[in-house]
Amino acid sequence: MKKNKGVTIQGMPYDEWKDNEYIESLVEELKANGTNVVVGFFDKLINWGRANSLWPLTFGTSCCAIEFIALGAARYDMARFGWEVARASPRQADYIMVSGTIAHRMAPVLRRLYDQMAEPKYVIATGGCAVSGGPFRKSYHVVQGVDQIIPVDVYIPGCPPRPEAMIYGVMQLQRKIMVEKFFGGANRKEKIQKFLDEHPADSHGD
Amino acid sequence: MEELKNTIAGKFPKATFDETDGLQVVIDDAHWHDLALWLRDAKGFDYLIAVVGQDWPEAYGCVYYLTNTFTHVILSVKVTAASRENPMLHSVSDLWANANLNEREVYDFYGIIFINHPDMRHLYLRNDWVGYPLRKDYNDDPSVNPVPTENEEAIDTTVAYIEAPDGTVTKEERVVFAPEDFVVNIGPQHPATHGVLRFRTALDGEYIKKIDLYLGYVHRGMEKLCESLAYPQMLHFADRLDYLSAQQNRHCFCLCIEKAMGLKVPRRAQVIRVIMDELMRINSHLLFAGTFCMDLGATTMLFYTFREREKILDIFEKTCGARMTFHYNVIGGVAQDLHPDFVKDVKALIPDLHKALKEYHKLFTGNVITHQRMIGVGKLSKADAISYGISGPSGRASGWSNDIRKTHPYSIYSELDFDEVVRTDGDSFGRWMVRMDEILQSIKIIEQLIDKIPEGEICAPVPKVIKLPVGHWFQQVEASRGAIGFYIESDGGVNPVRVKINSTCFPLAGVVDHLTRGTKIADLITIGGSLDYIVPDIDR
């Protein structure tokens, strides 16, 4: 194995990625805890499989959702990357692509969908509205970024982001998954738990 | 118009008149219901276009826009509530079916109670919302209404304020769903609702007894945001309303402001706007074809229609620089000149579209399963279409000729040769066919213009700071899904006092209950898909 290859996928050269520092810091953090030889091997194998078959939850509230449909159609064809199996049920999805504005009334619903997803789960905030509230930030009825409700892994800016940007965003998520510890490492789960403790929600009721 | 004014003045001596933009009758609440009844029955004002709630310094009230579907005369009526502490108006939901949801919207935003309205509940906002957001004295501190973390309780009752013959108003509790009703919740996160719309559906076996509509899951408060922005700043909301009619919506918003300013748009800009509008219409109907077929189980169709849609998006992208939110129309004209390849690309697109349409019809329209799922499903009569205010292709499928391009021609539409597609089926199949045929008519319009784009300016000279004179204006444009309307009220400053977006899809969502009663639950998907509503346009 070549040295300094870095975390990359689908043959995209390492230097063309942005945010490499972030991924490297993540790798360093994981390495610092030490890796078991056997478990480390299985981690790699399983993460390779997980990263290449990400199933999204179909969740779109506004304009970005149409670009998400375009992503599934022939020209951008996300099936090339193994993401095409969009599920309508959160129980079967690996990640939720929050595409569109989240209004106050929608916020508890989104949180419930997130809670219903099975671990390991990821969140991508797509478009200005999901990232920060976007053009509606000052509105009385818009959540100023989904990271106030659920923990976000990747942000994709744009209004709406082009399908290419969405592809890049999900590829970043793939990289993140590839360096994760599936066995043993509790690093990620701890962070999520911390977030959830800080943002309590009554979404298990009903 | 003068005659109508004199008749009203004779019959209702208390009425006064305002003629800034068309004829506006100003009347007090006590005479409003009588006037409304008389206008509808004696004068044929059978279509309620818009209900604009407003917080005037002197009183709360509403402006009702009415039209006669034969003469196409538009009349507005301004009604003010007597009390400011406890504002009440008489409801006209018994006269026009679409007043029901419109008045609930006004109640939600302004807290005006409508007497004799059967259902005074929140529509967009949660039941625990504090205050009325569009009132001028609304406290927009985020700590008053923080992001909720708890789910809403479903409430099966509502209230009505009923007036006794002696004039006293009593509050009554009404039942939405009885305890024995079997209620199924559909949405807000459901692939078949085309966005975040929520239906609470009472079922009798597989048959639908009643649908209760919940909106506001993507309510973005655009109307309130507009009140703090300058006119050029607020145009971008139009692109994000019904993003599949982005060009038409923005065209309408610009037309309304230009009308108020008395600005004349250069001929070249007008032609470009019309071509863009029609390309947008084709784009929208192609997306409709794809998603509607997908709802019915014909998943492959999406890939066919998106093939053509991407070609249109390429054309838009070259000129406007974006795939969806174009920001192309500006006050006085358009933002950039056409790309040098524009004419060539559009000409190459037209034969492709003809070929593709034949393919769609071969794949889908003639299919036996298609016929069984669409023909006779969700039949809407012409009278109901008018009463519910179903404009656009869905209304034209019911035999109601309502195309704004024909009834109130704007821009250069009066010079163009095209047919208004009207069918009489009124069912889901009719709504499908109207849209497919409208693509052909849009191509016809583009063909007439593409070789005749005149040279010249693309934008009229506009002052750097735009101020509208004191007054109010209403403008409608035929968007992809029906008539979009913008109402602007100005006090002479740089910001508007009130902007009302009369959405195209709001009435479409309101008619779902009427259309689905007694049909099977599987038909709800067909009916919803064929109405083709876009939820951010409903919610604004």
XYZ file of C-alpha atoms in Angstrom:
746
model
C 0.000 0.000 0.000
C 1.348 3.399 -1.034
C 2.134 5.839 1.697
C 0.182 9.074 2.107
C -2.567 7.954 -0.209
C -5.115 9.431 2.166
C -8.785 8.638 2.343
C -10.335 8.797 -1.091
C -13.001 7.019 -3.073
C -13.955 6.249 -6.655
C -10.494 7.109 -7.956
C -10.803 10.836 -7.290
C -7.247 12.152 -6.652
C -6.597 13.010 -3.036
C -5.435 16.532 -3.761
C -8.698 17.430 -5.451
C -10.650 16.966 -2.249
C -11.324 19.874 -0.034
C -11.452 19.586 3.764
C -8.666 17.008 3.821
C -7.482 18.436 7.130
C -10.794 17.530 8.702
C -10.631 13.905 7.626
C -6.978 13.671 8.689
C -7.748 15.045 12.119
C -10.507 12.452 12.388
C -8.043 9.682 11.456
C -5.503 10.983 13.966
C -8.105 11.057 16.675
C -9.032 7.458 15.983
C -5.443 6.297 15.738
C -4.641 7.855 19.086
C -6.946 5.343 20.734
C -5.050 2.445 19.138
C -6.439 -0.246 16.829
C -6.787 -3.939 17.378
C -5.271 -5.830 14.415
C -8.196 -8.180 13.808
C -10.931 -5.679 14.512
C -9.106 -3.081 12.427
C -9.192 -5.408 9.441
C -12.917 -6.057 9.800
C -13.496 -2.346 10.262
C -11.942 -1.672 6.891
C -13.939 -4.392 5.188
C -17.251 -3.379 6.689
C -16.689 0.329 6.145
C -15.860 -0.337 2.508
C -19.214 -2.050 2.186
C -21.120 0.576 4.159
C -19.615 3.496 2.325
C -20.527 2.077 -1.046
C -24.113 1.227 -0.342
C -25.594 4.241 1.375
C -29.366 4.289 1.351
C -30.945 7.722 1.626
C -34.287 8.514 3.190
C -36.502 10.375 0.737
C -36.999 13.550 2.637
C -37.560 16.770 0.737
C -39.542 19.777 1.768
C -38.874 22.264 -1.015
C -36.724 23.246 -4.002
C -33.703 21.087 -3.117
C -35.899 18.008 -3.312
C -36.359 18.562 -7.046
C -32.596 18.623 -7.485
C -32.484 15.433 -5.475
C -34.875 13.862 -8.002
C -32.607 15.118 -10.768
C -29.761 13.410 -8.955
C -31.640 10.150 -9.262
C -32.475 10.604 -12.946
C -30.298 9.474 -15.812
C -27.959 12.403 -16.222
C -26.492 12.562 -12.723
C -27.410 8.981 -11.873
C -26.452 8.502 -8.247
C -26.889 4.753 -8.790
C -23.284 4.786 -10.017
C -22.184 5.320 -6.437
C -24.565 2.927 -4.738
C -26.923 5.548 -3.310
C -29.933 4.980 -5.502
C -32.074 2.953 -3.122
C -34.053 5.874 -1.686
C -36.245 4.527 1.077
C -39.552 5.945 2.158
C -39.197 4.419 5.611
C -36.609 5.756 8.072
C -36.131 2.251 9.450
C -34.380 1.183 6.257
C -32.314 4.280 5.575
C -28.660 4.955 6.377
C -28.646 8.692 6.026
C -31.139 11.494 5.807
C -30.579 14.200 3.257
C -32.421 17.191 4.671
C -33.232 18.997 1.448
C -35.303 22.073 2.002
C -36.515 24.551 4.568
C -37.392 23.184 7.991
C -40.234 25.176 9.476
C -41.178 25.205 13.134
C -44.042 22.837 12.611
C -41.770 20.383 10.778
C -38.981 20.414 13.375
C -40.382 17.770 15.762
C -41.315 15.617 12.777
C -37.755 15.722 11.459
C -36.421 14.880 14.886
C -38.753 11.916 15.120
C -37.664 10.656 11.698
C -34.060 10.896 12.826
C -34.782 9.043 16.037
C -36.565 6.314 14.097
C -33.540 5.603 11.920
C -31.327 2.681 12.860
C -27.709 3.212 13.930
C -25.294 3.974 12.364
C -27.037 6.973 10.847
C -25.861 10.152 9.205
C -27.317 13.525 8.315
C -26.541 15.755 5.361
C -27.838 19.321 5.460
C -28.538 20.250 1.851
C -29.027 23.802 0.724
C -28.950 27.158 2.437
C -32.196 26.621 4.351
C -31.060 23.382 5.981
C -27.582 24.758 6.674
C -28.582 28.021 8.322
C -32.115 29.049 7.400
C -30.861 30.520 4.142
C -32.946 33.295 2.626
C -35.612 32.733 5.284
C -33.294 33.049 8.268
C -35.157 36.044 9.651
C -38.552 34.445 9.373
C -40.692 33.804 12.422
C -41.403 30.229 11.377
C -38.090 28.850 10.053
C -35.488 26.856 11.975
C -32.072 28.476 11.594
C -30.260 25.363 10.463
C -31.099 21.725 11.106
C -28.080 21.407 13.393
C -30.301 22.931 16.051
C -32.416 19.783 15.978
C -30.230 16.877 14.832
C -26.451 16.344 14.558
C -25.197 17.062 11.039
C -22.305 15.239 9.363
C -21.965 17.077 6.055
C -23.153 20.507 4.950
C -23.846 21.201 1.271
C -24.346 24.911 0.626
C -26.229 26.269 -2.385
C -29.731 27.467 -3.170
C -30.375 24.835 -4.356
C -26.992 23.094 -4.656
C -26.306 21.662 -8.083
C -26.513 17.869 -8.335
C -22.733 17.837 -8.709
C -22.445 19.543 -5.330
C -24.772 16.948 -3.839
C -22.636 14.153 -5.285
C -19.550 15.743 -3.771
C -21.294 16.089 -0.434
C -22.335 12.455 -0.272
C -18.820 11.434 -1.333
C -17.485 13.373 1.632
C -19.854 11.391 3.811
C -18.480 8.205 2.264
C -14.958 9.271 3.199
C -16.073 9.962 6.712
C -17.624 6.512 6.978
C -14.475 4.880 5.618
C -12.292 6.122 8.433
C -14.784 5.317 11.152
C -14.522 2.551 13.672
C -17.467 0.251 13.316
C -16.297 -2.095 16.066
C -15.129 -0.948 19.417
C -14.672 2.733 18.824
C -17.303 4.678 20.658
C -15.985 8.015 19.483
C -18.813 8.972 17.135
C -21.615 7.612 19.248
C -20.434 9.615 22.222
C -20.585 12.798 20.196
C -24.086 12.067 19.009
C -25.236 11.176 22.492
C -23.798 14.420 23.775
C -25.716 16.336 21.126
C -28.944 14.516 21.894
C -28.547 15.158 25.612
C -28.129 18.837 24.918
C -31.171 18.916 22.595
C -33.860 16.881 24.309
C -37.017 16.151 22.412
C -40.220 14.397 23.193
C -40.370 12.534 19.935
C -40.895 9.013 21.211
C -44.398 9.726 22.419
C -47.700 9.117 20.668
C -67.604 49.493 -14.556
C -69.236 52.876 -14.029
C -72.632 51.204 -14.263
C -71.675 48.591 -11.691
C -70.446 51.336 -9.395
C -73.709 53.244 -9.667
C -75.802 50.134 -9.030
C -73.787 49.301 -5.925
C -74.027 52.904 -4.732
C -77.813 52.785 -5.225
C -78.272 49.505 -3.462
C -75.725 49.973 -0.682
C -75.644 53.684 0.169
C -73.014 53.104 2.851
C -70.456 51.856 0.326
C -67.610 54.124 -0.766
C -65.295 53.635 -3.730
C -61.581 53.665 -4.433
C -60.233 53.464 -7.983
C -56.428 53.255 -7.648
C -56.245 49.869 -9.334
C -59.594 48.732 -10.701
C -62.770 49.335 -8.760
C -62.681 48.798 -5.022
C -65.798 48.920 -2.913
C -65.255 49.865 0.726
C -67.976 48.625 3.010
C -68.503 47.957 6.700
C -68.877 44.474 8.060
C -72.631 44.786 8.744
C -73.463 45.045 5.036
C -70.699 42.819 3.691
C -72.539 39.496 3.592
C -75.558 41.048 1.847
C -73.299 42.701 -0.704
C -71.422 39.455 -1.300
C -74.620 37.501 -1.796
C -75.975 40.121 -4.177
C -72.709 40.295 -6.140
C -72.627 36.557 -6.562
C -76.273 35.948 -7.450
C -77.297 39.105 -9.264
C -74.016 40.206 -10.789
C -72.419 36.827 -11.475
C -69.264 37.266 -9.421
C -68.880 33.543 -9.021
C -65.122 33.241 -8.542
C -63.367 34.449 -5.390
C -59.768 35.046 -6.443
C -58.141 36.122 -3.225
C -58.747 37.079 0.383
C -56.112 39.510 1.607
C -56.034 40.028 5.339
C -54.633 43.352 6.488
C -53.754 45.283 9.608
C -54.563 48.889 8.723
C -53.783 51.539 11.312
C -57.503 52.157 11.842
C -58.754 48.565 11.835
C -58.212 44.960 10.908
C -59.920 43.831 7.758
C -59.815 41.988 4.491
C -59.764 42.752 0.792
C -61.729 40.260 -1.269
C -60.962 40.001 -4.977
C -63.898 38.733 -6.993
C -64.399 38.113 -10.663
C -67.166 37.249 -13.044
C -66.175 34.227 -15.108
C -68.104 35.449 -18.188
C -67.178 39.105 -18.391
C -63.845 38.726 -16.520
C -64.446 41.957 -14.618
C -62.397 42.066 -11.431
C -63.885 43.801 -8.418
C -62.346 44.144 -5.004
C -64.202 44.709 -1.770
C -62.527 46.102 1.314
C -64.194 45.137 4.560
C -63.064 46.363 7.948
C -63.863 44.946 11.345
C -65.681 47.213 13.768
C -63.585 46.454 16.823
C -59.796 46.422 17.051
C -59.648 44.516 20.323
C -61.841 41.678 19.161
C -61.901 41.833 15.343
C -64.775 39.963 13.740
C -66.015 39.751 10.171
C -68.871 37.853 8.597
C -67.729 34.783 6.744
C -68.554 34.213 3.085
C -67.541 30.558 3.165
C -71.182 29.688 2.494
C -71.025 31.559 -0.834
C -67.639 30.548 -2.241
C -66.129 27.207 -1.247
C -62.544 28.443 -1.356
C -63.325 31.177 1.178
C -63.239 28.459 3.832
C -59.468 27.914 3.801
C -58.689 31.514 2.855
C -60.529 32.836 5.896
C -58.834 30.312 8.126
C -55.538 31.658 6.821
C -56.556 35.216 7.745
C -57.599 34.012 11.200
C -54.226 32.340 11.613
C -52.199 35.392 10.622
C -54.342 38.271 11.894
C -56.614 36.764 14.488
C -59.749 38.002 12.750
C -62.648 35.780 13.740
C -65.095 34.939 10.986
C -68.678 34.749 12.152
C -70.594 31.688 10.893
C -67.431 30.097 9.573
C -67.750 26.350 10.286
C -64.150 25.742 11.328
C -62.069 28.407 13.091
C -58.823 26.559 13.744
C -55.189 27.313 13.063
C -54.206 26.362 9.535
C -50.479 27.023 9.204
C -49.326 27.522 12.745
C -49.394 25.138 15.635
C -52.176 25.288 18.173
C -49.742 26.512 20.832
C -48.529 29.466 18.736
C -48.467 32.742 20.646
C -49.704 35.818 18.814
C -50.672 36.533 15.217
C -47.514 36.887 13.116
C -48.709 39.278 10.408
C -50.072 41.858 12.802
C -47.882 44.925 12.895
C -47.450 44.678 16.658
C -46.405 41.018 16.582
C -43.532 40.232 18.941
C -41.001 38.345 16.787
C -38.628 37.588 19.643
C -37.609 33.912 19.104
C -38.105 33.199 22.799
C -41.854 33.816 22.460
C -42.237 31.066 19.882
C -39.110 28.879 20.151
C -38.462 25.930 17.851
C -40.823 23.306 19.250
C -39.413 20.012 20.447
C -42.681 18.322 21.228
C -45.043 16.798 18.755
C -48.455 18.291 18.276
C -51.475 16.771 19.867
C -54.091 15.846 17.310
C -57.321 17.618 18.208
C -60.552 16.242 16.846
C -62.750 19.230 17.597
C -62.987 22.757 16.319
C -64.891 25.899 17.180
C -67.378 28.006 15.270
C -68.730 31.456 16.096
C -72.407 31.432 15.264
C -74.553 34.535 15.082
C -78.111 34.356 16.393
C -80.879 36.325 14.563
C -80.699 39.038 17.254
C -76.993 39.656 16.537
C -75.356 37.939 19.513
C -72.382 35.746 18.656
C -71.845 32.516 20.567
C -68.908 30.161 20.483
C -69.804 26.579 19.656
C -67.730 23.447 19.645
C -67.874 21.349 16.490
C -66.659 17.834 15.815
C -64.100 17.199 13.070
C -63.727 13.487 13.687
C -66.142 11.545 15.865
C -64.701 9.006 18.359
C -65.914 6.119 16.186
C -64.113 7.393 13.079
C -61.107 5.393 11.964
C -58.527 8.113 11.320
C -55.341 7.435 9.376
C -52.583 9.997 9.262
C -50.982 10.546 5.843
C -47.955 12.794 5.830
C -46.241 15.150 6.412
C -43.356 12.869 5.435
C -44.921 10.645 2.816
C -43.632 10.114 -0.714
C -47.058 10.451 -2.317
C -48.003 13.825 -0.890
C -45.484 15.665 -3.094
C -43.830 17.444 -0.240
C -44.777 18.000 3.342
C -48.532 18.069 3.307
C -50.538 16.318 5.972
C -53.923 14.701 5.586
C -55.821 13.208 8.465
C -58.071 10.784 6.718
C -61.195 9.153 8.117
C -61.729 5.788 6.462
C -64.636 3.448 6.095
C -62.919 0.258 5.050
C -61.029 1.250 1.957
C -63.237 4.267 1.257
C -62.424 7.803 2.310
C -65.068 9.470 4.473
C -63.344 12.774 5.108
C -59.965 14.431 4.818
C -58.762 17.087 7.220
C -55.973 19.206 5.809
C -52.955 20.389 7.810
C -50.676 22.963 6.245
C -47.655 24.906 7.411
C -44.987 22.219 7.436
C -42.929 24.424 5.136
C -44.515 27.782 5.966
C -41.627 30.208 5.546
C -43.347 33.475 6.375
C -42.478 35.181 3.071
C -45.236 37.752 3.322
C -43.957 39.037 6.639
C -40.339 39.007 5.411
C -41.314 41.147 2.404
C -42.547 43.896 4.707
C -39.007 44.604 5.900
C -37.290 44.431 2.508
C -36.929 46.839 -0.401
C -38.724 45.940 -3.631
C -35.722 44.543 -5.574
C -34.686 42.541 -2.504
C -37.937 40.688 -2.116
C -38.199 39.476 -5.713
C -36.204 36.339 -4.978
C -39.012 34.912 -2.859
C -41.044 34.485 -6.044
C -38.531 31.974 -7.390
C -38.785 29.894 -4.245
C -42.577 29.806 -4.048
C -43.565 27.371 -6.744
C -40.067 26.642 -7.989
C -41.490 25.040 -11.107
C -43.080 28.339 -12.124
C -40.122 30.441 -11.034
C -40.090 32.573 -14.159
C -43.840 33.222 -14.206
C -44.014 34.018 -10.497
C -41.238 36.519 -10.756
C -42.721 37.909 -13.937
C -45.926 38.510 -12.013
C -44.170 40.167 -9.084
C -42.254 42.455 -11.461
C -45.414 43.260 -13.430
C -47.175 44.271 -10.237
C -44.355 46.613 -9.205
C -44.025 47.993 -12.759
C -47.764 48.643 -12.831
C -47.469 50.618 -9.606
C -44.454 52.569 -10.890
C -45.992 53.134 -14.323
C -42.870 51.677 -15.898
C -42.788 50.596 -19.542
C -40.781 47.456 -20.208
C -38.731 47.363 -23.457
C -40.093 45.129 -26.181
C -37.045 42.860 -26.189
C -37.400 42.165 -22.478
C -41.096 41.385 -22.920
C -40.405 38.857 -25.659
C -37.640 37.226 -23.637
C -39.917 37.036 -20.596
C -42.662 35.301 -22.582
C -40.262 32.759 -24.100
C -38.845 32.017 -20.662
C -42.332 31.671 -19.194
C -43.304 29.140 -21.806
C -40.075 27.169 -21.440
C -40.760 27.097 -17.718
C -44.280 25.832 -18.344
C -42.938 22.988 -20.486
C -40.346 22.222 -17.820
C -43.030 22.107 -15.137
C -45.406 19.907 -17.127
C -42.572 17.514 -17.920
C -41.816 17.178 -14.228
C -45.526 16.679 -13.576
C -45.598 13.874 -16.141
C -42.648 12.152 -14.511
C -43.751 12.374 -10.896
C -47.432 11.690 -11.614
C -46.564 8.521 -13.520
C -44.220 7.520 -10.750
C -47.035 7.943 -8.231
C -49.129 5.585 -10.325
C -46.338 3.036 -10.416
C -44.888 3.818 -13.851
C -41.446 4.596 -12.474
C -39.631 4.560 -15.804
C -41.495 7.596 -17.083
C -39.517 9.852 -14.742
C -36.318 9.030 -16.580
C -37.877 9.827 -19.937
C -39.291 13.184 -18.899
C -36.150 14.206 -17.024
C -34.171 13.579 -20.201
C -36.058 16.408 -21.911
C -36.225 18.532 -18.788
C -32.440 18.579 -18.509
C -32.245 20.012 -22.032
C -34.467 22.909 -20.978
C -32.449 23.416 -17.816
C -29.297 23.632 -19.941
C -30.854 26.445 -21.947
C -31.853 28.265 -18.760
C -28.446 27.720 -17.250
C -26.607 29.247 -20.173
C -28.610 32.448 -19.960
C -29.599 32.745 -16.297
C -26.706 30.899 -14.658
C -28.825 28.610 -12.509
C -30.793 25.416 -12.835
C -33.741 26.238 -10.600
C -33.878 29.592 -8.886
C -33.088 31.823 -11.826
C -33.560 35.376 -10.525
C -33.922 36.393 -14.141
C -36.783 38.896 -14.222
C -35.985 42.199 -12.574
C -38.017 45.358 -12.186
C -38.063 46.921 -15.665
C -36.898 43.942 -17.691
C -34.540 41.023 -17.341
C -31.205 40.704 -15.559
C -28.899 39.556 -18.363
C -29.045 39.410 -22.113
C -29.623 36.088 -23.850
C -26.712 33.737 -24.327
C -25.486 33.724 -27.976
C -26.519 30.054 -28.293
C -30.047 30.642 -26.989
C -31.882 30.718 -30.319
C -29.965 27.759 -31.681
C -30.569 25.678 -28.540
C -34.277 26.419 -28.396
C -34.677 25.519 -32.064
C -32.900 22.236 -31.467
C -35.156 21.525 -28.482
C -38.472 21.859 -30.318
C -38.221 18.756 -32.572
C -36.951 16.760 -29.590
C -40.014 17.741 -27.590
C -42.393 16.739 -30.387
C -40.714 13.375 -30.626
C -40.707 12.922 -26.856
C -44.402 13.777 -26.511
C -45.292 11.070 -29.031
C -43.206 8.686 -26.987
C -44.951 9.624 -23.726
C -48.360 9.101 -25.248
C -47.290 5.761 -26.637
C -45.806 4.678 -23.313
C -48.430 5.928 -20.932
C -51.558 7.617 -22.279
C -52.855 4.632 -24.215
C -52.104 2.101 -21.505
C -55.080 0.096 -20.216
C -53.957 0.318 -16.590
C -53.559 4.068 -16.993
C -57.120 4.383 -18.231
C -58.502 2.298 -15.418
C -56.700 4.313 -12.790
C -57.441 7.743 -14.246
C -60.669 7.844 -16.211
C -63.590 8.870 -14.003
C -61.360 9.230 -10.929
C -61.644 12.517 -9.057
C -64.338 14.085 -11.217
C -64.682 17.823 -10.666
C -67.647 19.669 -12.160
C -67.260 23.100 -13.703
C -69.384 24.768 -11.029
C -67.279 23.202 -8.278
C -64.059 24.166 -10.045
C -65.165 27.807 -10.023
C -66.454 27.700 -6.467
C -63.237 26.118 -5.186
C -61.193 28.513 -7.320
C -59.341 25.761 -9.193
C -57.627 27.781 -11.904
C -54.987 26.616 -14.336
C -54.792 23.261 -16.100
C -56.803 21.485 -13.393
C -59.706 23.912 -13.815
C -59.489 23.839 -17.605
C -59.833 20.052 -17.493
C -63.283 20.670 -15.971
C -64.388 22.864 -18.841
C -63.699 26.212 -17.198
C -61.879 28.531 -19.535
C -59.748 30.540 -17.111
C -56.405 31.174 -18.786
C -55.143 34.579 -17.629
C -53.186 34.849 -20.890
C -56.566 34.976 -22.656
C -58.844 36.628 -20.103
C -56.513 39.443 -18.978
C -53.655 39.419 -21.510
C -50.427 40.792 -20.065
C -47.069 41.427 -21.700
C -47.352 40.503 -25.419
C -49.774 37.580 -25.117
C -52.571 39.435 -26.902
C -50.518 39.423 -30.121
C -49.809 35.708 -30.063
C -51.708 32.933 -31.737
C -52.324 30.004 -29.414
C -55.272 27.983 -28.181
C -56.451 27.651 -24.659
C -56.634 23.930 -23.931
C -60.017 23.180 -22.387
C -61.453 19.723 -21.869
C -64.735 18.636 -20.394
C -63.812 15.338 -18.725
C -63.026 16.848 -15.329
C -61.290 13.689 -14.154
C -57.654 12.788 -13.575
C -57.262 11.735 -17.188
C -58.490 15.140 -18.343
C -56.008 16.907 -16.105
C -53.223 14.761 -17.513
C -54.235 15.451 -21.118
C -54.615 19.205 -20.612
C -51.040 19.446 -19.440
C -49.715 17.326 -22.279
C -51.574 19.469 -24.812
C -50.395 22.671 -23.151
C -46.832 21.660 -23.886
C -47.758 21.767 -27.587
C -49.304 25.214 -27.226
C -46.235 26.491 -25.404
C -44.071 25.183 -28.241
C -46.356 27.021 -30.670
C -45.808 30.298 -28.793
C -42.052 29.814 -28.674
C -41.951 29.044 -32.406
C -43.728 32.304 -33.164
C -41.256 34.349 -31.150
C -37.901 32.688 -31.431
C -37.021 34.206 -34.810
C -38.499 37.580 -33.938
C -36.654 38.592 -30.781
C -36.220 42.323 -31.414
C -32.959 44.101 -30.794
C -32.830 46.768 -28.120
C -32.590 47.315 -24.414
C -33.209 44.445 -22.015
C -34.137 46.617 -19.074
C -35.818 49.971 -18.671
C -33.945 52.631 -16.688
C -34.997 52.201 -13.063
C -34.194 54.523 -10.152
C -31.698 53.172 -7.656
C -34.124 53.471 -4.783
C -37.545 52.264 -5.783
C -40.494 53.818 -4.010
C -44.063 53.056 -4.953
C -46.758 55.684 -4.661
C -49.422 55.323 -1.984
C -51.974 52.718 -3.004
C -52.555 49.050 -3.646
C -52.146 46.898 -6.732
C -53.086 43.381 -7.721
C -51.635 41.512 -10.654
C -52.205 38.018 -11.965
C -50.160 35.888 -14.313
C -50.806 32.417 -15.669
C -48.217 30.244 -13.948
C -47.695 26.559 -14.641
C -50.376 25.472 -12.171
C -52.848 28.307 -12.473
C -53.252 31.974 -11.772
C -50.602 33.374 -9.441
C -51.501 36.721 -7.926
C -49.483 39.360 -6.133
C -51.050 42.078 -4.026
C -48.861 44.979 -2.936
C -49.937 47.789 -0.658
C -47.634 50.754 -0.268
C -47.561 53.823 1.947
C -45.079 55.596 -0.303
C -41.953 54.283 1.381
C -39.197 51.924 0.272
C -40.833 48.929 1.933
C -44.323 47.665 1.206
C -46.960 47.716 3.929
C -48.389 44.431 2.835
C -47.521 41.834 0.227
C -49.958 39.027 -0.334
C -49.036 36.077 -2.496
C -52.180 34.525 -3.880
C -50.835 31.058 -4.368
C -51.858 28.812 -7.243
C -51.736 25.582 -5.312
C -53.607 26.666 -2.169
C -57.059 26.067 -3.733
C -55.812 22.777 -5.200
C -55.044 21.492 -1.714
C -58.436 22.778 -0.539
C -60.339 20.700 -3.075
C -58.732 17.362 -2.148
C -61.333 16.669 0.554
C -64.195 17.373 -1.858
C -62.729 15.210 -4.642
C -61.766 12.216 -2.557
C -64.925 11.705 -0.513
C -66.285 8.264 -1.283
C -63.318 7.204 -3.391
C -60.838 4.518 -2.478
C -57.680 5.459 -0.659
C -55.541 4.423 -3.636
C -57.340 7.087 -5.674
C -56.111 9.745 -3.262
C -52.680 9.267 -4.819
C -54.062 9.604 -8.343
C -56.117 12.669 -7.476
C -53.332 14.376 -5.545
C -50.874 13.649 -8.313
C -53.162 14.883 -11.065
C -53.841 18.152 -9.225
C -50.057 18.625 -9.163
C -49.711 20.902 -6.166
C -46.377 22.161 -4.925
C -46.341 22.434 -1.154
C -43.990 25.431 -0.696
C -46.393 27.359 -2.906
C -49.328 26.420 -0.673
C -47.464 27.308 2.494
C -45.480 30.350 1.322
